[in-house]
Amino acid sequence: MRKIKFISLIVVLVSIFATTSTASPQLRFGIKAGATVNNMKFNEDLFSSDNTTGFTGGAMLEFTVPVVGIGLDASVMYVRRSVEFKGMEAITDLANIDTSRDYIDIPINLKWKISIPVVEKIIKPYLATGPSFGILVSKKDIDNLIKNKTCDVSWNFGIGAELFSHLQVGVSYGLGLNNSIEVGKFVDNQSLIEGKTNNWTITAAYLF
């Protein structure tokens, strides 16, 4: 049901963004997809996690100020993340648990496109940075051992390039700002172990 609601939301956003982008040459709508590599950082050394891959896809809107090349882009993305725990011999139950997490992620970036004479129509590098707000849409509690937080906030740092004025390829690093997961309730009600999500994201977007 949540996925159906998400698809309906994307359809509405596509309609709004498409209408807006045709009204002004400074606004462009695009679709974006890519892969993520996630890593959890915990506040205790009882265990750690392996890097795990996921996927993302959605829609974006970009506003750019002419000449100076500075602007904003905002996206609404569906993101799948997961965790593979290691070094947890005392908690063998977690080895058989599906730890995938689904989010509606909303990154908002300040973007600077760098115009290079002669080749700017072919390739235009850019830098981007800004916050990202992930809203959990999958199960919050997992088998009484794992509790996913409703909101996952991070700060992104990205680089990329725009090719032929339409295709944007970029990579970004998201630094987790809040605890996105709790692991506990298995040590006689002792304090929970908390983790933040750091992630690399590689995306390709086509702007209309």
XYZ file of N, CA and C in Angstrom:
624
model
N 0.829 -1.202 0.000
C 0.000 0.000 0.000
C 0.866 1.254 0.000
N 1.958 1.237 0.796
C 2.834 2.408 0.846
C 3.508 2.639 -0.493
N 3.878 1.538 -1.185
C 4.523 1.693 -2.485
C 3.551 2.278 -3.503
N 2.258 1.879 -3.414
C 1.244 2.439 -4.312
C 1.097 3.935 -4.072
N 1.081 4.331 -2.775
C 0.994 5.752 -2.446
C 2.209 6.504 -2.974
N 3.399 5.881 -2.881
C 4.616 6.532 -3.365
C 4.554 6.744 -4.870
N 4.087 5.697 -5.605
C 3.973 5.824 -7.062
C 2.997 6.939 -7.422
N 1.884 7.035 -6.685
C 0.911 8.103 -6.934
C 1.533 9.470 -6.684
N 2.365 9.560 -5.615
C 3.046 10.821 -5.310
C 3.981 11.221 -6.434
N 4.731 10.247 -6.985
C 5.654 10.537 -8.079
C 4.897 11.032 -9.309
N 3.750 10.410 -9.610
C 2.949 10.831 -10.760
C 2.503 12.279 -10.603
N 2.048 12.646 -9.393
C 1.620 14.020 -9.128
C 2.791 14.979 -9.279
N 3.962 14.606 -8.706
C 5.137 15.476 -8.793
C 5.602 15.638 -10.232
N 5.554 14.541 -11.005
C 5.933 14.635 -12.417
C 5.059 15.641 -13.142
N 3.753 15.603 -12.880
C 2.821 16.534 -13.528
C 3.118 17.972 -13.141
N 3.361 18.193 -11.831
C 3.644 19.547 -11.345
C 4.959 20.067 -11.901
N 6.006 19.221 -11.836
C 7.332 19.638 -12.282
C 7.345 19.887 -13.785
N 6.652 19.051 -14.535
C 6.633 19.217 -15.981
C 5.958 20.526 -16.365
N 4.866 20.859 -15.683
C 4.160 22.113 -15.941
C 5.042 23.303 -15.588
N 5.728 23.203 -14.446
C 6.593 24.296 -13.999
C 7.768 24.508 -14.927
N 8.377 23.377 -15.384
C 9.573 23.495 -16.206
C 9.297 24.123 -17.564
N 8.090 23.944 -18.069
C 7.765 24.568 -19.360
C 7.444 26.039 -19.206
N 7.172 26.472 -17.969
C 6.806 27.865 -17.749
C 8.015 28.779 -17.653
N 9.173 28.230 -17.334
C 10.357 29.051 -17.161
C 11.586 28.301 -17.637
N 12.438 28.941 -18.442
C 13.641 28.260 -18.936
C 14.664 27.994 -17.843
N 14.529 28.613 -16.680
C 15.468 28.401 -15.588
C 15.117 27.177 -14.741
N 13.945 26.637 -14.934
C 13.513 25.454 -14.196
C 13.483 24.244 -15.112
N 14.061 23.140 -14.640
C 14.038 21.920 -15.443
C 13.639 20.739 -14.569
N 12.865 19.861 -15.160
C 12.445 18.631 -14.493
C 13.249 17.460 -15.040
N 13.522 16.484 -14.173
C 14.272 15.323 -14.625
C 13.897 14.061 -13.870
N 14.339 12.929 -14.411
C 14.207 11.655 -13.727
C 15.607 11.156 -13.383
N 15.717 10.467 -12.250
C 17.038 10.101 -11.749
C 17.014 8.705 -11.159
N 18.102 7.950 -11.351
C 18.213 6.610 -10.788
C 19.677 6.320 -10.501
N 19.915 5.355 -9.613
C 21.296 5.032 -9.305
C 21.436 3.951 -8.263
N 22.655 3.829 -7.751
C 22.985 2.808 -6.764
C 23.582 3.463 -5.525
N 23.396 2.821 -4.375
C 23.949 3.329 -3.119
C 24.831 2.265 -2.482
N 25.835 2.721 -1.750
C 26.677 1.842 -0.933
C 26.593 2.369 0.492
N 26.028 1.571 1.395
C 25.731 2.023 2.753
C 26.688 1.421 3.770
N 26.987 2.198 4.809
C 27.820 1.719 5.901
C 27.320 2.312 7.205
N 27.151 1.472 8.230
C 26.682 1.929 9.527
C 27.856 2.218 10.453
N 27.763 3.315 11.202
C 28.740 3.659 12.223
C 28.039 3.620 13.581
N 28.503 2.706 14.457
C 27.843 2.504 15.743
C 28.592 3.210 16.864
N 27.853 3.515 17.952
C 28.458 4.231 19.070
C 29.203 3.307 20.026
N 29.169 2.000 19.774
C 29.927 1.043 20.561
C 30.597 0.049 19.621
N 31.657 -0.610 20.132
C 32.440 -1.505 19.292
C 32.021 -2.968 19.408
N 30.812 -3.212 19.935
C 30.358 -4.592 20.090
C 30.275 -5.303 18.745
N 29.879 -4.579 17.702
C 29.823 -5.147 16.372
C 29.946 -4.020 15.358
N 30.029 -4.393 14.106
C 30.131 -3.413 13.018
C 29.294 -3.932 11.853
N 29.398 -3.280 10.702
C 28.620 -3.713 9.539
C 29.481 -3.669 8.290
N 29.152 -4.542 7.355
C 29.797 -4.527 6.052
C 29.119 -3.500 5.157
N 29.882 -3.003 4.168
C 29.273 -2.140 3.162
C 28.243 -2.945 2.372
N 27.075 -2.385 2.166
C 26.023 -3.062 1.417
C 25.484 -2.133 0.333
N 25.075 -2.722 -0.774
C 24.573 -1.934 -1.896
C 23.054 -1.860 -1.862
N 22.537 -0.805 -2.453
C 21.094 -0.615 -2.569
C 20.809 0.120 -3.861
N 19.590 0.606 -4.011
C 19.235 1.315 -5.232
C 18.361 2.507 -4.898
N 18.261 3.420 -5.846
C 17.442 4.609 -5.670
C 16.882 5.050 -7.017
N 15.730 5.699 -6.983
C 15.130 6.207 -8.209
C 14.018 7.191 -7.895
N 13.818 8.169 -8.774
C 12.770 9.149 -8.521
C 12.816 10.307 -9.496
N 12.359 11.465 -9.028
C 12.246 12.653 -9.868
C 12.979 13.822 -9.224
N 13.446 14.742 -10.055
C 14.174 15.902 -9.540
C 13.734 17.169 -10.256
N 13.964 18.293 -9.585
C 13.692 19.617 -10.132
C 14.928 20.470 -9.907
N 15.379 21.159 -10.957
C 16.596 21.969 -10.866
C 16.306 23.412 -11.266
N 16.810 24.339 -10.456
C 16.720 25.765 -10.757
C 18.140 26.319 -10.823
N 18.470 27.005 -11.904
C 19.819 27.541 -12.088
C 19.751 29.010 -12.476
N 20.564 29.826 -11.836
C 20.672 31.242 -12.184
C 21.589 31.357 -13.397
N 21.137 31.975 -14.477
C 21.967 32.086 -15.677
C 23.277 32.805 -15.402
N 24.263 32.549 -16.225
C 25.593 33.159 -16.219
C 26.440 32.659 -15.052
N 25.993 32.865 -13.802
C 26.818 32.473 -12.658
C 26.777 30.964 -12.424
N 25.732 30.279 -12.870
C 25.669 28.837 -12.759
C 25.342 28.293 -11.385
N 24.908 29.148 -10.464
C 24.566 28.701 -9.113
C 23.060 28.476 -9.017
N 22.668 27.425 -8.349
C 21.248 27.148 -8.225
C 20.957 26.070 -7.195
N 19.769 25.530 -7.265
C 19.314 24.503 -6.338
C 18.756 23.323 -7.122
N 18.907 22.140 -6.552
C 18.134 21.019 -7.072
C 17.520 20.263 -5.905
N 16.323 19.786 -6.116
C 15.590 19.029 -5.095
C 15.026 17.778 -5.744
N 15.058 16.678 -5.005
C 14.595 15.409 -5.542
C 13.662 14.720 -4.564
N 12.820 13.863 -5.104
C 12.024 12.939 -4.305
C 12.399 11.543 -4.785
N 13.092 10.776 -3.936
C 13.675 9.513 -4.342
C 13.184 8.359 -3.463
N 13.006 7.216 -4.093
C 12.761 5.980 -3.346
C 14.114 5.307 -3.148
N 14.467 4.980 -1.898
C 15.790 4.430 -1.600
C 15.645 3.124 -0.822
N 16.367 2.091 -1.258
C 16.438 0.832 -0.521
C 17.835 0.728 0.117
N 17.870 0.555 1.446
C 19.121 0.387 2.181
C 19.049 -0.883 3.007
N 20.207 -1.465 3.297
C 20.236 -2.657 4.134
C 21.522 -2.668 4.947
N 21.559 -3.526 5.950
C 22.719 -3.641 6.843
C 23.083 -5.109 6.973
N 24.364 -5.416 6.870
C 24.849 -6.756 7.148
C 25.773 -6.674 8.363
N 25.305 -7.199 9.482
C 26.067 -7.127 10.717
C 27.183 -8.165 10.723
N 28.295 -7.823 11.403
C 29.386 -8.769 11.566
C 29.994 -8.597 12.960
N 30.730 -9.625 13.393
C 31.342 -9.580 14.718
C 30.320 -9.669 15.823
N 29.240 -10.401 15.595
C 28.135 -10.459 16.559
C 27.816 -11.904 16.917
N 28.846 -12.661 17.372
C 28.655 -14.067 17.691
C 27.601 -14.280 18.775
N 27.449 -13.274 19.653
C 26.493 -13.409 20.762
C 25.060 -13.134 20.324
N 24.891 -12.660 19.092
C 23.547 -12.295 18.631
C 23.297 -12.993 17.295
N 23.341 -14.297 17.289
C 23.277 -15.062 16.052
C 21.938 -14.891 15.339
N 20.893 -14.493 16.054
C 19.579 -14.338 15.421
C 19.602 -13.306 14.303
N 20.482 -12.307 14.417
C 20.499 -11.243 13.419
C 20.998 -11.727 12.065
N 21.695 -12.860 12.044
C 22.215 -13.367 10.776
C 21.092 -13.785 9.832
N 19.919 -14.097 10.367
C 18.810 -14.579 9.554
C 17.704 -13.540 9.367
N 17.952 -12.299 9.744
C 16.933 -11.264 9.685
C 17.143 -10.389 8.448
N 16.064 -10.104 7.726
C 16.115 -9.176 6.596
C 16.155 -7.758 7.147
N 17.289 -7.073 6.958
C 17.467 -5.734 7.526
C 17.283 -4.635 6.485
N 16.629 -4.942 5.369
C 16.397 -3.924 4.340
C 15.497 -2.820 4.881
N 15.816 -1.586 4.493
C 15.023 -0.428 4.909
C 14.664 0.388 3.679
N 13.398 0.787 3.579
C 12.929 1.581 2.446
C 12.601 2.996 2.911
N 13.057 3.984 2.132
C 12.860 5.386 2.492
C 12.318 6.172 1.302
N 11.575 7.217 1.593
C 11.363 8.312 0.656
C 12.387 9.373 1.048
N 13.362 9.592 0.182
C 14.476 10.487 0.484
C 14.294 11.793 -0.269
N 14.498 12.916 0.438
C 14.335 14.239 -0.169
C 15.637 15.025 0.008
N 16.571 14.925 -0.939
C 17.797 15.736 -0.890
C 17.569 17.112 -1.508
N 18.108 18.137 -0.866
C 18.018 19.514 -1.361
C 19.435 20.065 -1.415
N 19.935 20.312 -2.617
C 21.335 20.685 -2.785
C 21.517 22.080 -3.378
N 22.514 22.770 -2.862
C 23.036 23.959 -3.517
C 24.034 23.476 -4.561
N 23.846 23.904 -5.809
C 24.672 23.373 -6.908
C 25.351 24.508 -7.665
N 26.615 24.292 -7.986
C 27.376 25.254 -8.783
C 27.884 24.558 -10.036
N 27.393 24.985 -11.177
C 27.868 24.466 -12.450
C 29.010 25.335 -12.961
N 30.088 24.707 -13.340
C 31.305 25.422 -13.733
C 31.385 25.447 -15.259
N 31.242 26.632 -15.817
C 31.291 26.777 -17.279
C 32.738 26.875 -17.750
N 33.087 26.034 -18.696
C 34.427 26.035 -19.282
C 34.286 26.430 -20.753
N 34.893 27.539 -21.159
C 34.772 27.984 -22.552
C 35.109 26.863 -23.533
N 34.481 26.901 -24.668
C 34.671 25.964 -25.780
C 33.919 24.645 -25.561
N 34.056 24.038 -24.361
C 33.462 22.707 -24.147
C 32.207 22.746 -23.287
N 31.734 23.930 -22.883
C 30.609 23.990 -21.958
C 29.317 23.430 -22.529
N 29.197 23.381 -23.852
C 27.999 22.793 -24.457
C 28.052 21.265 -24.428
N 29.257 20.730 -24.252
C 29.449 19.284 -24.238
C 29.505 18.749 -22.815
N 30.304 19.383 -21.980
C 30.454 18.932 -20.599
C 30.569 20.127 -19.665
N 29.885 20.054 -18.539
C 29.902 21.133 -17.564
C 29.988 20.498 -16.165
N 31.155 20.557 -15.517
C 31.292 19.980 -14.175
C 30.446 20.747 -13.158
N 30.107 20.088 -12.052
C 29.377 20.774 -10.993
C 29.763 20.239 -9.624
N 29.556 21.093 -8.631
C 29.717 20.733 -7.223
C 28.371 20.926 -6.547
N 28.072 20.078 -5.557
C 26.770 20.179 -4.879
C 26.910 19.801 -3.415
N 26.116 20.434 -2.570
C 26.085 20.088 -1.155
C 24.751 20.521 -0.558
N 24.309 19.772 0.441
C 23.048 20.124 1.083
C 22.504 18.975 1.915
N 21.414 19.211 2.634
C 20.826 18.193 3.511
C 19.956 17.210 2.736
N 19.759 16.063 3.365
C 18.863 15.047 2.815
C 18.012 14.495 3.952
N 16.716 14.372 3.699
C 15.774 13.922 4.726
C 15.109 12.627 4.262
N 15.431 11.533 4.944
C 14.867 10.241 4.602
C 13.720 9.880 5.526
N 12.558 9.558 4.958
C 11.378 9.190 5.732
C 11.143 7.688 5.561
N 11.195 6.950 6.649
C 11.052 5.498 6.612
C 9.650 5.100 6.170
N 9.562 4.206 5.188
C 8.260 3.722 4.727
C 8.144 2.202 4.873
N 9.199 1.552 5.363
C 9.137 0.117 5.606
C 8.943 -0.139 7.098
N 9.017 -1.383 7.499
C 8.756 -1.765 8.877
C 9.749 -1.104 9.841
N 9.238 -0.581 10.940
C 10.069 0.128 11.907
C 10.789 -0.819 12.854
N 10.061 -1.768 13.448
C 10.652 -2.724 14.379
C 10.869 -4.055 13.677
N 12.062 -4.652 13.880
C 12.407 -5.910 13.247
C 12.728 -6.946 14.323
N 11.814 -7.879 14.530
C 12.024 -9.039 15.391
C 12.499 -8.674 16.796
N 12.029 -7.559 17.335
C 12.362 -7.120 18.692
C 13.856 -6.899 18.937
N 14.650 -6.893 17.884
C 16.092 -6.681 18.035
C 16.548 -5.368 17.415
N 15.889 -4.971 16.344
C 16.293 -3.784 15.609
C 15.125 -2.810 15.534
N 15.413 -1.542 15.788
C 14.406 -0.497 15.660
C 14.935 0.579 14.717
N 14.256 0.774 13.602
C 14.628 1.809 12.648
C 13.944 3.120 13.012
N 14.697 4.203 12.986
C 14.116 5.505 13.272
C 13.278 5.986 12.083
N 12.262 6.769 12.357
C 11.338 7.234 11.321
C 12.008 8.180 10.333
N 12.959 8.989 10.818
C 13.616 9.978 9.957
C 15.131 9.781 9.985
N 15.741 9.777 8.818
C 17.185 9.633 8.669
C 17.704 10.897 7.981
N 18.484 11.701 8.720
C 18.966 12.984 8.196
C 20.463 12.887 7.911
N 20.882 13.371 6.763
C 22.303 13.373 6.409
C 22.656 14.655 5.673
N 23.962 14.870 5.515
C 24.439 16.021 4.735
C 25.269 15.486 3.583
N 24.916 15.908 2.364
C 25.546 15.380 1.157
C 26.631 16.308 0.614
N 27.677 15.681 0.082
C 28.744 16.378 -0.631
C 28.911 15.664 -1.968
N 28.713 16.390 -3.079
C 28.726 15.708 -4.365
C 29.490 16.428 -5.450
N 29.920 15.652 -6.429
C 30.555 16.178 -7.640
C 29.942 15.442 -8.825
N 30.019 16.064 -9.984
C 29.485 15.409 -11.168
C 29.698 16.249 -12.398
N 29.025 15.874 -13.462
C 29.147 16.603 -14.722
C 27.842 16.503 -15.492
N 27.535 17.589 -16.185
C 26.379 17.612 -17.081
C 26.874 17.452 -18.505
N 26.312 16.473 -19.222
C 26.747 16.173 -20.579
C 25.679 16.580 -21.580
N 26.084 17.346 -22.579
C 25.199 17.768 -23.674
C 23.923 18.442 -23.154
N 24.048 19.134 -22.029
C 22.985 19.966 -21.441
C 21.772 19.188 -20.937
N 21.838 17.866 -20.936
C 20.676 17.076 -20.510
C 21.014 15.961 -19.516
N 22.098 15.265 -19.723
C 22.442 14.113 -18.884
C 23.389 14.532 -17.769
N 23.016 14.258 -16.536
C 23.874 14.553 -15.379
C 24.285 13.255 -14.702
N 25.587 13.080 -14.524
C 26.138 11.905 -13.846
C 26.914 12.410 -12.635
N 26.615 11.869 -11.466
C 27.272 12.378 -10.260
C 27.465 11.330 -9.200
N 28.343 11.644 -8.254
C 28.576 10.801 -7.092
C 28.550 11.696 -5.854
N 27.947 11.214 -4.783
C 27.857 12.019 -3.566
C 28.089 11.138 -2.337
N 28.553 11.781 -1.282
C 28.739 11.098 -0.003
C 27.800 11.716 1.008
N 26.975 10.880 1.644
C 26.036 11.352 2.654
C 26.545 11.044 4.051
N 26.784 12.073 4.832
C 27.272 11.930 6.199
C 26.081 11.935 7.151
N 25.841 10.819 7.833
C 24.703 10.716 8.731
C 24.779 11.685 9.894
N 23.693 12.416 10.138
C 23.667 13.414 11.206
C 22.916 12.931 12.448
N 22.026 11.970 12.281
C 21.279 11.465 13.435
C 21.336 9.937 13.445
N 20.977 9.346 14.577
C 20.939 7.894 14.667
C 19.739 7.373 13.893
N 19.987 6.469 12.965
C 18.922 5.941 12.121
C 18.491 4.537 12.528
N 19.237 3.902 13.438
C 18.917 2.529 13.819
C 19.351 2.272 15.257
N 18.579 1.454 15.963
C 18.919 1.013 17.309
C 18.927 -0.511 17.329
N 19.952 -1.064 17.957
C 20.022 -2.508 18.133
C 20.090 -2.768 19.630
N 19.170 -3.566 20.150
C 19.157 -3.780 21.597
C 18.087 -4.752 22.032
N 17.687 -4.613 23.290
C 16.674 -5.467 23.900
C 17.133 -6.918 24.018
N 18.437 -7.138 23.809
C 18.942 -8.493 23.897
C 19.993 -8.631 25.001
N 20.276 -7.536 25.703
C 21.297 -7.569 26.747
C 20.660 -7.176 28.077
N 19.571 -7.838 28.425
C 18.901 -7.603 29.708
C 18.597 -6.131 29.945
N 18.010 -5.497 28.934
C 17.557 -4.105 29.041
C 18.684 -3.101 29.274
N 19.897 -3.453 28.908
C 20.986 -2.487 28.989
C 20.813 -1.448 27.875
N 21.675 -0.417 27.912
C 21.517 0.683 26.962
C 21.602 0.180 25.522
N 20.811 0.797 24.652
C 20.769 0.411 23.252
C 22.035 0.856 22.525
N 22.397 0.097 21.509
C 23.493 0.483 20.631
C 22.884 1.202 19.434
N 23.383 2.380 19.123
C 22.803 3.210 18.068
C 23.778 3.361 16.907
N 23.233 3.524 15.714
C 24.072 3.659 14.534
C 23.599 4.738 13.597
N 24.549 5.369 12.906
C 24.261 6.370 11.889
C 24.583 5.787 10.515
N 23.808 6.198 9.522
C 24.003 5.704 8.166
C 24.841 6.676 7.355
N 26.012 6.209 6.903
C 26.812 6.949 5.932
C 26.696 6.219 4.603
N 26.652 6.956 3.507
C 26.451 6.273 2.234
C 27.056 7.023 1.057
N 27.498 6.242 0.079
C 27.897 6.758 -1.226
C 26.753 6.515 -2.202
N 26.485 7.480 -3.065
C 25.416 7.331 -4.048
C 25.938 7.745 -5.430
N 25.723 6.877 -6.394
C 26.072 7.162 -7.781
C 24.777 7.246 -8.574
N 24.543 8.367 -9.250
C 23.282 8.551 -9.967
C 23.502 9.074 -11.384
N 22.506 8.803 -12.198
C 22.426 9.404 -13.537
C 21.032 10.009 -13.660
N 20.973 11.239 -14.148
C 19.693 11.941 -14.293
C 19.572 12.508 -15.701
N 18.365 12.454 -16.229
C 18.097 13.095 -17.518
C 17.140 14.248 -17.305
N 17.572 15.447 -17.701
C 16.784 16.663 -17.518
C 16.126 17.071 -18.830
N 14.838 17.391 -18.759
C 14.091 17.770 -19.958
C 14.126 19.287 -20.191
